Amino acid sequence: TLRELKLHTVCEEARCPNMGECWGGGKHGTATATIMIMGDTCTRGCRFCSVKTSKTPGALDANEPDNVARALAAWGLDYVVLTSVDRDDLADFGAAHFAHTVRSIREQAPQLMIECLTPDFQGQLPLVEQVADSGLDVFAHNVETVEGLQRMVRDYRANYKQSMSVLEHAKRHKPTLLTKSSIMLGVGETDAEVLQTLRDLRAAGVDIVTLGQYMRPTKRHMKVHEYVTPEKFAHWEHVGKDLGFVYAASGPLVRSSYKAGEFFISEILRKRAEAGKAMRNVAAEVAAQERKRTNAESAPTA
C-alpha cells in the first residue's frame, strides 16, 4: 500500500531501530506507524538526520492527504504519528497540507489516535495554530538537543527558543492537546544542560518527553560523542517524572515516535475520551430529568 500510494515512512527514511516492534504491535499490542508527508526531501540539513536534502524539493502531492487517510483506514492501526520534512520553500512551510492530511484521516479513520510531529514553521505561530486546530490528539515538536549544541546539531534555521515557543504556543492555544518533545543524548551535552532542557520543556507546558541515544546514520553525519549508559537513561526517566511530565520515556533505542510511549499515550487519550463520554452522559441524564420536571409542572391539573 505504501508503494502504491507513493507514501513514505520516517521509520524507513531515518533508519529507525524500532521499526519491527512498532509495525507489528509489540508487546503492548498497539499497532503504530509513522508516516512522513510532503515528500522525502527536506530543505534543511541537520547533522544527525539521514533524510535527503535539497533547496528545491518537488511540488506537494495534492492527493497525498486522501492517500494517507485511505491507507491508514485500510491498515486498521490504533495510533499513527504523522511527521514531515521541513519545507522552507513553501509560503506556509506546509502547514495547510499538514492540517488537510489530519482532517482527511479524521474523516476516514475517526477511531485513530493521531500524533503530529511537526516542523517549527519558522516560528510563525498562526501556522502552529492551524495544525493544532486540525483534529490531532498529540502535538509534538522536537527540541532535539540542549541549547548550547543547537548550532552544531541542527540546521541554522532551527533554534532552541523557536522550538520552545512552538511547543508553548500549541499548548496555550489548545490546552486539551497533549504536547510532546524529544532530546537526543550522546552528542556532547552535560548533565546540567539536559536538566535545564527538561525544566524548560516543563515550563513550556510540555506533557511528554522522550530521551534516546544518538546513533550516527552514516559516516557523512556527525560522530557520536558518547554512548550513554542504561543507568543514566534510567536516571533521566526518573527526573522527568519528578519534574511532572505526564510520561517520560528514556533509553538507548527510544525515539520520538516510540512504541511503548504510544501505548501509554493512547491509554491517556482513551481515559480522557471515556471521562468526557461519562460527563456527557451525566449531562444528558440531568437535562432529561429537567425536561421531565418542567413538563410535569406545565401540565394542566385535573
Coordinates of C-alpha atoms in Angstrom, one line a residue:
T1 CA 0.0 0.0 0.0
L2 CA 2.8 2.4 0.8
R3 CA 4.4 2.0 -2.6
E4 CA 1.2 2.0 -4.5
L5 CA 0.1 5.3 -2.9
K6 CA 3.6 6.8 -3.0
L7 CA 3.8 7.2 0.7
H8 CA 6.9 7.5 2.9
T9 CA 7.6 6.4 6.4
V10 CA 10.1 8.1 8.6
C11 CA 10.7 4.6 10.1
E12 CA 12.5 3.7 6.8
E13 CA 13.9 7.1 5.8
A14 CA 15.5 7.7 9.2
R15 CA 16.5 4.0 9.6
C16 CA 14.8 3.6 12.9
P17 CA 15.9 0.6 15.0
N18 CA 12.3 0.0 16.4
M19 CA 10.5 -0.5 13.1
G20 CA 9.6 -4.2 13.5
E21 CA 8.3 -3.7 17.0
C22 CA 6.1 -0.7 16.1
W23 CA 4.7 -2.1 12.8
G24 CA 3.9 -5.5 14.4
G25 CA 2.2 -4.2 17.5
G26 CA 4.9 -5.1 20.0
K27 CA 4.3 -6.4 23.5
H28 CA 1.5 -3.8 24.2
G29 CA -0.4 -4.8 21.0
T30 CA -0.8 -1.1 19.9
A31 CA 0.0 -1.2 16.1
T32 CA 1.5 2.1 15.0
A33 CA 3.3 3.6 12.1
T34 CA 5.0 7.0 11.4
I35 CA 4.1 8.5 8.0
M36 CA 6.2 11.2 6.6
I37 CA 4.3 13.6 4.4
M38 CA 5.3 16.4 2.0
G39 CA 7.8 14.2 0.2
D40 CA 11.1 12.5 1.1
T41 CA 13.4 15.5 0.6
C42 CA 14.0 18.2 3.3
T43 CA 15.0 21.8 2.8
R44 CA 17.2 21.6 5.9
G45 CA 20.4 19.8 6.6
C46 CA 20.6 18.8 10.3
R47 CA 23.8 16.9 11.0
F48 CA 22.1 14.0 12.7
C49 CA 19.4 13.2 10.1
S50 CA 19.7 10.8 7.2
V51 CA 16.7 12.2 5.2
K52 CA 17.9 13.6 1.9
T53 CA 18.0 17.3 1.4
S54 CA 17.5 19.9 -1.3
K55 CA 16.8 23.7 -1.6
T56 CA 14.2 22.9 -4.2
P57 CA 12.2 19.7 -3.4
G58 CA 9.4 18.6 -5.7
A59 CA 5.9 20.0 -5.6
L60 CA 3.5 18.7 -2.9
D61 CA 1.3 15.9 -4.0
A62 CA -2.3 17.2 -3.8
N63 CA -3.6 13.6 -3.5
E64 CA -1.4 12.8 -0.5
P65 CA -3.9 13.8 2.3
D66 CA -6.5 11.4 0.9
N67 CA -4.0 8.7 0.1
V68 CA -2.6 8.8 3.6
A69 CA -6.1 8.6 5.1
R70 CA -7.1 5.7 2.8
A71 CA -4.0 3.7 3.7
L72 CA -4.5 4.2 7.4
A73 CA -8.1 3.3 7.3
A74 CA -7.2 0.1 5.5
W75 CA -4.4 -0.9 7.9
G76 CA -6.5 -0.8 11.0
L77 CA -3.9 0.8 13.2
D78 CA -4.5 2.1 16.7
Y79 CA -2.1 5.1 16.6
V80 CA -0.3 7.0 13.9
V81 CA 2.5 9.5 14.0
L82 CA 2.3 12.0 11.2
T83 CA 5.5 13.8 10.5
S84 CA 7.1 15.7 7.7
V85 CA 10.2 17.0 6.2
D86 CA 10.8 20.8 6.5
R87 CA 9.5 22.7 3.6
D88 CA 11.1 26.2 3.9
D89 CA 10.4 26.6 0.1
L90 CA 6.7 26.9 0.7
A91 CA 4.9 30.1 1.7
D92 CA 3.2 28.5 4.7
F93 CA 6.0 25.9 5.2
G94 CA 3.5 23.1 4.6
A95 CA 1.1 23.9 7.5
A96 CA -2.1 23.8 5.3
H97 CA -1.1 20.5 3.8
F98 CA -0.3 19.1 7.3
A99 CA -3.7 20.2 8.6
H100 CA -5.5 18.9 5.5
T101 CA -4.0 15.5 6.0
V102 CA -5.1 15.3 9.6
R103 CA -8.7 16.3 8.7
S104 CA -8.7 13.6 5.9
I105 CA -7.6 11.0 8.4
R106 CA -10.3 12.0 10.9
E107 CA -12.9 11.6 8.2
Q108 CA -11.8 8.2 7.0
A109 CA -10.5 6.7 10.3
P110 CA -12.2 8.5 13.1
Q111 CA -11.1 6.0 15.7
L112 CA -7.4 6.5 15.0
M113 CA -5.3 8.4 17.5
I114 CA -3.2 11.0 15.7
E115 CA 0.1 12.4 16.8
C116 CA 1.7 15.2 14.7
L117 CA 5.4 15.6 14.9
T118 CA 5.7 19.0 13.2
P119 CA 8.4 21.3 11.8
D120 CA 8.9 24.7 13.5
F121 CA 7.2 26.6 10.7
Q122 CA 10.0 29.2 11.2
G123 CA 8.3 30.2 14.4
Q124 CA 5.2 31.6 12.8
L125 CA 2.6 30.9 15.5
P126 CA -0.6 31.3 13.3
L127 CA 0.7 28.3 11.4
V128 CA 1.2 26.3 14.6
E129 CA -2.5 27.1 15.4
Q130 CA -3.6 25.9 12.0
V131 CA -2.1 22.4 12.7
A132 CA -3.2 22.4 16.4
D133 CA -6.8 23.0 15.3
S134 CA -6.9 20.3 12.7
G135 CA -8.2 17.4 14.8
L136 CA -5.0 15.8 16.2
D137 CA -4.6 14.3 19.7
V138 CA -0.9 14.9 20.3
F139 CA 1.2 17.9 19.1
A140 CA 4.9 17.0 19.0
H141 CA 7.9 19.1 18.1
N142 CA 11.4 18.1 18.9
V143 CA 13.9 20.4 20.5
E144 CA 16.5 17.7 19.6
T145 CA 19.3 18.8 21.9
V146 CA 20.4 21.2 24.6
E147 CA 20.5 24.9 23.9
G148 CA 24.3 25.1 23.7
L149 CA 24.6 22.5 21.0
Q150 CA 21.8 23.7 18.7
R151 CA 24.0 25.2 16.0
M152 CA 26.3 22.2 15.9
V153 CA 23.4 19.6 15.7
R154 CA 20.6 21.3 13.8
D155 CA 20.2 23.4 10.7
Y156 CA 20.9 27.1 11.1
R157 CA 17.2 27.9 10.6
A158 CA 16.2 25.9 13.7
N159 CA 16.9 27.1 17.2
Y160 CA 16.1 26.4 20.9
K161 CA 13.9 29.4 21.7
Q162 CA 11.9 29.0 18.5
S163 CA 11.2 25.3 19.2
M164 CA 10.2 26.2 22.8
S165 CA 7.9 28.9 21.5
V166 CA 6.2 26.5 19.1
L167 CA 5.5 24.0 21.9
E168 CA 4.4 26.6 24.4
H169 CA 2.0 28.2 21.9
A170 CA 0.4 25.0 20.8
K171 CA -0.4 24.2 24.4
R172 CA -1.6 27.7 25.2
H173 CA -3.8 27.8 22.1
K174 CA -5.3 24.4 22.6
P175 CA -4.9 23.3 26.3
T176 CA -6.6 19.9 25.7
L177 CA -3.8 18.8 23.4
L178 CA -1.1 16.6 24.8
T179 CA 2.3 18.1 23.8
K180 CA 5.5 16.2 23.4
S181 CA 9.2 16.7 22.6
S182 CA 12.4 14.7 22.3
I183 CA 16.0 15.0 23.2
M184 CA 19.0 13.1 21.7
L185 CA 21.8 12.2 24.1
G186 CA 25.4 11.4 23.3
V187 CA 26.2 14.5 21.2
G188 CA 28.3 16.3 23.8
E189 CA 25.7 17.6 26.3
T190 CA 26.3 17.9 30.0
D191 CA 24.0 16.7 32.8
A192 CA 23.3 20.2 33.8
E193 CA 22.3 21.1 30.3
V194 CA 20.0 18.1 30.0
L195 CA 18.3 19.0 33.3
Q196 CA 17.8 22.6 32.2
T197 CA 16.3 21.5 28.9
L198 CA 13.8 19.3 30.8
R199 CA 12.9 22.2 33.1
D200 CA 12.4 24.5 30.1
L201 CA 10.2 21.9 28.4
R202 CA 8.0 21.6 31.5
A203 CA 7.9 25.4 31.8
A204 CA 6.6 25.5 28.2
G205 CA 3.7 23.1 29.2
V206 CA 5.1 20.0 27.5
D207 CA 3.4 16.9 28.8
I208 CA 5.5 14.1 27.3
V209 CA 9.3 13.8 26.8
T210 CA 11.5 11.1 25.3
L211 CA 15.2 10.8 25.5
G212 CA 17.3 8.5 23.3
Q213 CA 20.8 7.7 22.2
Y214 CA 22.1 9.5 19.1
M215 CA 23.3 6.9 16.6
R216 CA 25.3 8.0 13.6
P217 CA 23.3 7.0 10.4
T218 CA 26.2 7.2 8.0
K219 CA 29.9 8.4 8.0
R220 CA 28.7 11.7 6.5
H221 CA 26.9 12.6 9.7
M222 CA 28.3 13.9 13.0
K223 CA 30.1 11.5 15.2
V224 CA 28.7 10.0 18.4
H225 CA 30.3 11.9 21.3
E226 CA 29.3 9.4 23.9
Y227 CA 27.3 6.2 24.4
V228 CA 25.1 7.0 27.4
T229 CA 24.7 4.2 30.0
P230 CA 21.4 2.5 30.7
E231 CA 21.7 3.7 34.3
K232 CA 22.0 7.3 33.1
F233 CA 18.9 6.9 30.9
A234 CA 17.0 5.5 33.8
H235 CA 18.1 8.5 35.9
W236 CA 16.7 10.9 33.3
E237 CA 13.4 9.0 33.2
H238 CA 13.1 9.4 37.0
V239 CA 14.0 13.1 36.7
G240 CA 11.3 13.5 34.0
K241 CA 8.7 12.0 36.3
D242 CA 9.8 14.1 39.3
L243 CA 9.5 17.3 37.2
G244 CA 5.9 16.5 36.5
F245 CA 5.8 15.2 32.9
V246 CA 2.7 13.0 32.3
Y247 CA 5.0 10.5 30.7
A248 CA 8.8 10.2 30.2
A249 CA 10.5 7.5 28.2
S250 CA 14.3 7.3 28.3
G251 CA 16.5 4.6 26.8
P252 CA 19.1 3.9 24.2
L253 CA 16.6 2.9 21.5
V254 CA 13.9 5.3 22.5
R255 CA 12.9 7.6 19.6
S256 CA 10.4 10.5 19.4
S257 CA 7.9 8.1 17.8
Y258 CA 8.4 5.4 20.5
K259 CA 6.3 2.3 20.6
A260 CA 5.8 2.0 24.4
G261 CA 5.1 5.7 24.6
E262 CA 2.4 5.5 22.1
F263 CA 0.7 2.7 24.1
F264 CA 0.8 4.9 27.2
I265 CA -0.4 8.0 25.4
S266 CA -3.2 6.1 23.7
E267 CA -4.3 4.9 27.2
I268 CA -4.3 8.6 28.4
L269 CA -6.4 9.6 25.4
R270 CA -8.9 6.7 25.8
K271 CA -9.4 7.6 29.5
R272 CA -9.9 11.2 28.6
A273 CA -12.5 10.2 26.0
E274 CA -14.2 7.9 28.5
A275 CA -14.3 10.6 31.1
G276 CA -15.7 13.0 28.5
K277 CA -18.3 10.5 27.4
A278 CA -19.3 9.8 31.1
M279 CA -19.7 13.5 31.7
R280 CA -21.8 13.9 28.5
N281 CA -24.0 11.0 29.7
V282 CA -24.5 12.6 33.1
A283 CA -25.3 15.9 31.5
A284 CA -27.8 14.3 29.1
E285 CA -29.4 12.5 32.0
V286 CA -29.7 15.7 34.1
A287 CA -31.2 17.5 31.0
A288 CA -33.7 14.8 30.5
Q289 CA -34.7 14.9 34.2
E290 CA -35.1 18.7 34.0
R291 CA -37.2 18.4 30.8
K292 CA -39.4 15.8 32.6
R293 CA -39.8 18.1 35.7
T294 CA -40.6 21.1 33.5
N295 CA -43.2 19.2 31.5
A296 CA -44.8 17.9 34.7
E297 CA -45.0 21.4 36.2
S298 CA -46.5 22.9 33.0
A299 CA -49.1 20.1 32.5
P300 CA -52.7 21.1 33.2
T301 CA -54.1 19.9 36.5
A302 CA -57.3 18.0 36.7

